[in-house]
Tab-separated table of C-alpha atoms in Angstrom:
chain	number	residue	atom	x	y	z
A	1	UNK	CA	-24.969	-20.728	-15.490
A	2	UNK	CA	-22.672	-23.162	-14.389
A	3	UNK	CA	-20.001	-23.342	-11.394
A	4	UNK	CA	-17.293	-22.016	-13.483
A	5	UNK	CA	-18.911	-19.083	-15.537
A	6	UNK	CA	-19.197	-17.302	-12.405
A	7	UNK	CA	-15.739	-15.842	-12.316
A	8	UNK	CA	-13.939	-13.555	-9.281
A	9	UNK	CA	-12.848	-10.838	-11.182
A	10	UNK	CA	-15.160	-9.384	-14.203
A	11	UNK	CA	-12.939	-6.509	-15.321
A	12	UNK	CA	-10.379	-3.857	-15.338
A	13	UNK	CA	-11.443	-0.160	-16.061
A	14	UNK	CA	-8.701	2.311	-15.893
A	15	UNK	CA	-10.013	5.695	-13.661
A	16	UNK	CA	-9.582	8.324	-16.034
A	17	UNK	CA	-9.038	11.595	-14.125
A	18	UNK	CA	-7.846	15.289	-15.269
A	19	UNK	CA	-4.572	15.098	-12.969
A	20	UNK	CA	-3.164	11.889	-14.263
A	21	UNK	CA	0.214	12.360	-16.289
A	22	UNK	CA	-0.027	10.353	-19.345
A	23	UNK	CA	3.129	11.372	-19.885
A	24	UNK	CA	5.004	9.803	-17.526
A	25	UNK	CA	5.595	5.948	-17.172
A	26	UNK	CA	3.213	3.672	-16.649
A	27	UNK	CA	0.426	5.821	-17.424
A	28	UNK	CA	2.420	6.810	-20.902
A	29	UNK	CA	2.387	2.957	-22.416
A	30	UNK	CA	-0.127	3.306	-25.093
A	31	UNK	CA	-1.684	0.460	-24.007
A	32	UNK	CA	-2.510	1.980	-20.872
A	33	UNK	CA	-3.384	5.344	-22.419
A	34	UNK	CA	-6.519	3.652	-24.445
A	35	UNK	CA	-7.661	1.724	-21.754
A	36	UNK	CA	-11.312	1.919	-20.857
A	37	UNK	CA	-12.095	-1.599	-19.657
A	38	UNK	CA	-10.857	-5.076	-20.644
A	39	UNK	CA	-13.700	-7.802	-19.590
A	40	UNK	CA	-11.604	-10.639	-18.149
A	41	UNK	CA	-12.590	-14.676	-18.918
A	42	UNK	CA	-14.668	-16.149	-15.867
A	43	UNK	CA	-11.731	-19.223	-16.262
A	44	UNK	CA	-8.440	-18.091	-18.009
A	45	UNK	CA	-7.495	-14.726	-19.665
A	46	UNK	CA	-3.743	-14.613	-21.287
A	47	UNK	CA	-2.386	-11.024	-22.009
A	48	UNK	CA	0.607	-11.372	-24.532
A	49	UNK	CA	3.111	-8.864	-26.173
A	50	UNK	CA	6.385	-7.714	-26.865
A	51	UNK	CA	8.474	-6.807	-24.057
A	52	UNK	CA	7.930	-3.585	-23.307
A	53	UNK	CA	4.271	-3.388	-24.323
A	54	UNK	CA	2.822	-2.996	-20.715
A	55	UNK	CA	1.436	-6.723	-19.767
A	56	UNK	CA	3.459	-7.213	-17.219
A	57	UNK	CA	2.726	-3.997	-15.557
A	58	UNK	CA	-1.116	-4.200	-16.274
A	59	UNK	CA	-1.082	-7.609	-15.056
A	60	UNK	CA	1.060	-6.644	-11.716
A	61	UNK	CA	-1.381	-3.273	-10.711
A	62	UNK	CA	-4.146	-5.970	-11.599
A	63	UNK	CA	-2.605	-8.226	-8.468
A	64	UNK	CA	-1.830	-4.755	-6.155
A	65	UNK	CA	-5.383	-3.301	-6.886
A	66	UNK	CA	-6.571	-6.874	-5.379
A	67	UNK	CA	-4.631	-6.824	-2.553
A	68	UNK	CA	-1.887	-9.414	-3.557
A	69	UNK	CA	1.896	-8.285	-1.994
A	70	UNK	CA	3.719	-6.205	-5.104
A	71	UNK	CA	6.709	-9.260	-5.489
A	72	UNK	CA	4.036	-12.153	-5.002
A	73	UNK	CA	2.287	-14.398	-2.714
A	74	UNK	CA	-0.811	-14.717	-1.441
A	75	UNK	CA	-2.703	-12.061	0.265
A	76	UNK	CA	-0.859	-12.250	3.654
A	77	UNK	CA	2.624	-11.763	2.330
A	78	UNK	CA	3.695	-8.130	3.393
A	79	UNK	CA	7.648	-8.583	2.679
A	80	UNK	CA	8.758	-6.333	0.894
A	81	UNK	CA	12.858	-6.001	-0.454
A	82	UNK	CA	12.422	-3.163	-3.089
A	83	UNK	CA	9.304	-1.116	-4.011
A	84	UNK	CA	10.020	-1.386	-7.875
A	85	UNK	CA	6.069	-1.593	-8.949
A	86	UNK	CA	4.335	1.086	-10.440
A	87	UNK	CA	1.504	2.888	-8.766
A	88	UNK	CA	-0.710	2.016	-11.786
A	89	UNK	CA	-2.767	-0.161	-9.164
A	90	UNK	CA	-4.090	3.425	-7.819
A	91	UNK	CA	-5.735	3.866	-10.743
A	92	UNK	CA	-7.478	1.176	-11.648
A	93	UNK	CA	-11.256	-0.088	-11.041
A	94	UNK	CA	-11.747	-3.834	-10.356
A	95	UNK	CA	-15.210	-5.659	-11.077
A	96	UNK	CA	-15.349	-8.293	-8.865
A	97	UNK	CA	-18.559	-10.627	-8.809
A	98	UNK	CA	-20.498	-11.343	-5.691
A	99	UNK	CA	-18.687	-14.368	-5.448
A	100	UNK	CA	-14.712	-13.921	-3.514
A	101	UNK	CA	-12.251	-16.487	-4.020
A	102	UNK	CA	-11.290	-19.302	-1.527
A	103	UNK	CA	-7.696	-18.725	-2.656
A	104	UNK	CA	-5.163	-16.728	-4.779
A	105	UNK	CA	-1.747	-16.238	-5.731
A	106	UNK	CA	0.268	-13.471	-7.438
A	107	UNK	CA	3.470	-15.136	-9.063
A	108	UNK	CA	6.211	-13.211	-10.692
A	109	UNK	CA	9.183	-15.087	-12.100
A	110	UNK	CA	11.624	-12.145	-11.340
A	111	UNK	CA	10.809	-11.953	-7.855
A	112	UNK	CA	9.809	-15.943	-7.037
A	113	UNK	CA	13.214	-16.217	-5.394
A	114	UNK	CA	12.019	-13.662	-2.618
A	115	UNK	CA	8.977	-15.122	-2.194
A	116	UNK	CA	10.668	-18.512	-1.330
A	117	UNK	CA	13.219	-16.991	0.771
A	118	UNK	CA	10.031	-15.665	3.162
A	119	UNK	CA	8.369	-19.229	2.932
A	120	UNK	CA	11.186	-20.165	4.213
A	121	UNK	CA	11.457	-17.208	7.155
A	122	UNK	CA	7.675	-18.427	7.773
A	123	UNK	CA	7.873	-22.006	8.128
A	124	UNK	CA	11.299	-21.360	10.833
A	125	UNK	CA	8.825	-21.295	13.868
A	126	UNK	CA	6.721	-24.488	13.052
A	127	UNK	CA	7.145	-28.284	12.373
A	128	UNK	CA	9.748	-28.831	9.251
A	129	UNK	CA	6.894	-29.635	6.936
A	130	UNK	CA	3.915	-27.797	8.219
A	131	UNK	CA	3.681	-25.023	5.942
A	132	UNK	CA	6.507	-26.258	3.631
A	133	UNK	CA	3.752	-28.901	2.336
A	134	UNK	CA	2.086	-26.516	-0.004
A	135	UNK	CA	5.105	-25.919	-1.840
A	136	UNK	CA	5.928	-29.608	-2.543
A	137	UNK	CA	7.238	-30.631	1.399
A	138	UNK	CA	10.717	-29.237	1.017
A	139	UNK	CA	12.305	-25.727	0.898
A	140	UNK	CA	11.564	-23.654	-2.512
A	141	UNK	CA	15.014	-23.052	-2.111
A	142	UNK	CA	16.389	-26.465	-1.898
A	143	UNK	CA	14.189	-27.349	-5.594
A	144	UNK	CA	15.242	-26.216	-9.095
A	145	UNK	CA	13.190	-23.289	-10.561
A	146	UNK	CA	11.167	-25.156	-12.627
A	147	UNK	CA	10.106	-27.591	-9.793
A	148	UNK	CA	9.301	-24.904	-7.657
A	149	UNK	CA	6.889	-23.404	-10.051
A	150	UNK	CA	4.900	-26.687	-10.836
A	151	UNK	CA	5.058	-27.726	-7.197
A	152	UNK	CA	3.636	-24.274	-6.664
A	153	UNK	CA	0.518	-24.801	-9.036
A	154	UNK	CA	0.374	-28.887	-7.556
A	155	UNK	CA	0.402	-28.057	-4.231
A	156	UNK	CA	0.058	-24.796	-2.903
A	157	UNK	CA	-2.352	-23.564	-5.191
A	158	UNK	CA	-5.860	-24.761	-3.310
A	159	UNK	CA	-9.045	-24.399	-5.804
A	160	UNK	CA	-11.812	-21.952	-5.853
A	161	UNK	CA	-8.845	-19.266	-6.301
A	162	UNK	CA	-7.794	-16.096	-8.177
A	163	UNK	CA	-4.187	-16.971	-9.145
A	164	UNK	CA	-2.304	-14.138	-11.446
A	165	UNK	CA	0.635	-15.412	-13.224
A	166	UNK	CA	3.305	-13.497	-14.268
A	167	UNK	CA	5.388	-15.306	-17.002
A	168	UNK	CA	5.049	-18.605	-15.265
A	169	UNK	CA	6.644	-20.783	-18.297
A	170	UNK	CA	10.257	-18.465	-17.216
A	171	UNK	CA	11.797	-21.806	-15.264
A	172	UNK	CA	9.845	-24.424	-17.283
A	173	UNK	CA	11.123	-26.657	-19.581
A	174	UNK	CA	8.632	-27.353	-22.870
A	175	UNK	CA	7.514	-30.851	-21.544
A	176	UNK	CA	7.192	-29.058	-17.684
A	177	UNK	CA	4.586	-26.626	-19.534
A	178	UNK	CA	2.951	-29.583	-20.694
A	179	UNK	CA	2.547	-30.044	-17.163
A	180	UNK	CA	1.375	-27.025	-15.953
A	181	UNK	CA	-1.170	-27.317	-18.542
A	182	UNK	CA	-2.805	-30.277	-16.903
A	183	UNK	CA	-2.590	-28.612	-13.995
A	184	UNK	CA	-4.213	-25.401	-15.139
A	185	UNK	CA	-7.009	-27.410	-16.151
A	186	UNK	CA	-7.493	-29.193	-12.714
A	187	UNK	CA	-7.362	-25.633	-11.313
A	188	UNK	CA	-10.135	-24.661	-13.954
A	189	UNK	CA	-12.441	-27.072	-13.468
A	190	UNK	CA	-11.992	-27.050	-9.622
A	191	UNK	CA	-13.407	-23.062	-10.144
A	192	UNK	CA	-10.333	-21.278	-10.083
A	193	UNK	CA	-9.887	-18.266	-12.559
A	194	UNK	CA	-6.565	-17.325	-14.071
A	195	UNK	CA	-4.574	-14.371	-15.682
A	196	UNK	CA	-1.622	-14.889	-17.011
A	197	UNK	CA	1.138	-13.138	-18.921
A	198	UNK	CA	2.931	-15.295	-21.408
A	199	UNK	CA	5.436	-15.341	-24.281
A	200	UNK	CA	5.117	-19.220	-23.966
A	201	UNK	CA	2.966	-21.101	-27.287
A	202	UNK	CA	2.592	-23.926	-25.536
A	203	UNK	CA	0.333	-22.153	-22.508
A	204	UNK	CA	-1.503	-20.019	-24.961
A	205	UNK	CA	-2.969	-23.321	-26.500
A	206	UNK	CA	-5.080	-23.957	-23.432
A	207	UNK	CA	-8.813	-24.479	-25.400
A	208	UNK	CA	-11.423	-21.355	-25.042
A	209	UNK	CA	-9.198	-19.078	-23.338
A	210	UNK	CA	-9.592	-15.625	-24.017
A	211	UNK	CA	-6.130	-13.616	-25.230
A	212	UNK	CA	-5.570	-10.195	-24.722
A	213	UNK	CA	-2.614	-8.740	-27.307
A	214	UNK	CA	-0.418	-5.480	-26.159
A	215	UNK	CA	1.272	-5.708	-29.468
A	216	UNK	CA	1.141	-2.091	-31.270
A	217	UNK	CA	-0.059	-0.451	-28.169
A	218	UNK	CA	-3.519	-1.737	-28.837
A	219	UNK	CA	-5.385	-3.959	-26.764
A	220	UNK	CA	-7.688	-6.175	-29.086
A	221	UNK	CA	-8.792	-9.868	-28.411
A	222	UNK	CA	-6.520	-12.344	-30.684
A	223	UNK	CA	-7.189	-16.104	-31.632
A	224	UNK	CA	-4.192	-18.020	-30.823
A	225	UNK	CA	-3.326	-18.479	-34.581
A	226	UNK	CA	-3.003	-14.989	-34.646
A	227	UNK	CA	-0.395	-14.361	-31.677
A	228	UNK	CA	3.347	-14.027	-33.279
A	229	UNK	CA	3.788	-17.265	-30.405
A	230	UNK	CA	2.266	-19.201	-32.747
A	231	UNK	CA	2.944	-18.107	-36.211
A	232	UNK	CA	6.657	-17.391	-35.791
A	233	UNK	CA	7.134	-21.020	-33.394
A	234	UNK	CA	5.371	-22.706	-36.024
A	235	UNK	CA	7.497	-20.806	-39.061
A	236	UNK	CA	10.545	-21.440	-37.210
A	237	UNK	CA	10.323	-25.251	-36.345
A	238	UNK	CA	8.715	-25.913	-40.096
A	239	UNK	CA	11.719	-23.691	-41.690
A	240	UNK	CA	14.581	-23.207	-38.988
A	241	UNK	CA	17.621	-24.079	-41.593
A	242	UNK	CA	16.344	-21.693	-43.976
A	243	UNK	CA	15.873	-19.159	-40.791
A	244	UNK	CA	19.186	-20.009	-39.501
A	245	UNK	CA	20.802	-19.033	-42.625
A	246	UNK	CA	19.139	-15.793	-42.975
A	247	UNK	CA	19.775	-14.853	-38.588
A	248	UNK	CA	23.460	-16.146	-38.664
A	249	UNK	CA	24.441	-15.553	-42.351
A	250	UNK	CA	25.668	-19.279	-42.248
A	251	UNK	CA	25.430	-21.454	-45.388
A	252	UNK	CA	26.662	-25.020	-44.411
């Protein structure tokens, strides 16, 4: 077995137990309501669906059950501004391997901003750069979105780590994913495992990672020339005047 088959986190098993109400939210998703367990990839594992079809909250009590702060972070971030996560995390069983990660990171795009705001709280009692330098040297605040988020995966993000993504493509342009795609793969073969929620075709390309589809409140394993990402980017750029015309009733 090599360095990187041996991953941090195995898999996710939802607790099944006679007083849980599967008819109220999360636990009413019908993606959640089949769950048993979903074995995770011992390098990257994408989970992709419609909005609405519970990724984003699997993937967030995923990061809670492991100890990462609700709005993101690493383990040591305790801020919190709203409690607006679900308490999913309570029921879910992690299988972690014997081996822990050196590192991890739980990003969410919608909350990033409050993240950066206590990087910034934390780094007012030491040298201007000291802890700034894992986020690219300079204030997350004082760096577009998108640079903030590579500069997050270039810098701060260490090797040997768990890192949970959360729609990480949100402030990226196409040719920045690019980007993060070379850096996923440093992070891969440094030994770092990954799972990510994505709508993003470009990310799901990554080679011999293992996708996870919400779509139809099922949870099956897709290739990525099944996901819509692919089929309907690759429809679209290969037919987008006839598309146009049909979406916007426009005949030039």
């Amino acid at each position: 077995m090599s360095f990187n088959d041996v991953s941090f986190l195995k898999a996710v098993q939802l607790k099944h137990q006679k007083e849980l109400r599967y008819d109220v939210y999360p636990l009413s998703l019908p993606c959640i309501q089949q769950l048993e367990s979903i074995d995770l990839h011992p390098r990257v594992t994408f989970f992709v669906g419609e909005n609405g079809s519970g990724k984003s909250t699997l993937l967030e009590a995923i990061a809670v059950a492991y100890g990462f702060n609700a709005e993101g972070g690493s383990r040591h971030f305790k801020f919190q501004t709203k409690a607006t996560h679900s308490q999913l995390w309570e029921y879910l069983r992690l299988i972690k391997s014997h081996k822990r990660p050196k590192d991890g990171f739980f990003l969410r795009a919608e909350s990033f901003y409050n993240v950066a705001t206590d990087v910034e709280q934390l780094n007012a009692g030491s040298s201007p750069s000291q802890f700034l330098d894992g986020y690219g040297g300079k204030s997350l605040h004082e760096q577009s979105h998108g640079e903030s988020f590579l500069n997050l995966m270039l810098h701060r993000f260490r090797g040997e780590g768990l890192y949970i993504l959360d729609e990480p493509e949100a402030a990226l342009s196409p040719s920045r994913q690019l980007s993060m795609l070379t850096a996923l793969d440093d992070q891969v073969k440094g030994g770092s495992q990954f799972i990510i929620a994505t709508h993003s075709p470009i990310l799901l390309a990554y080679p011999n990672a293992k996708i996870i589809s919400f779509d139809q409140g099922v949870l099956k394993d897709v290739l990525y020339e099944e996901t819509e990402h692919y089929s309907l980017t690759k429809y679209f750029l290969n037919n987008y005047k006839g598309m146009l015309e049909r979406l916007l009733d426009t005949v030039d």
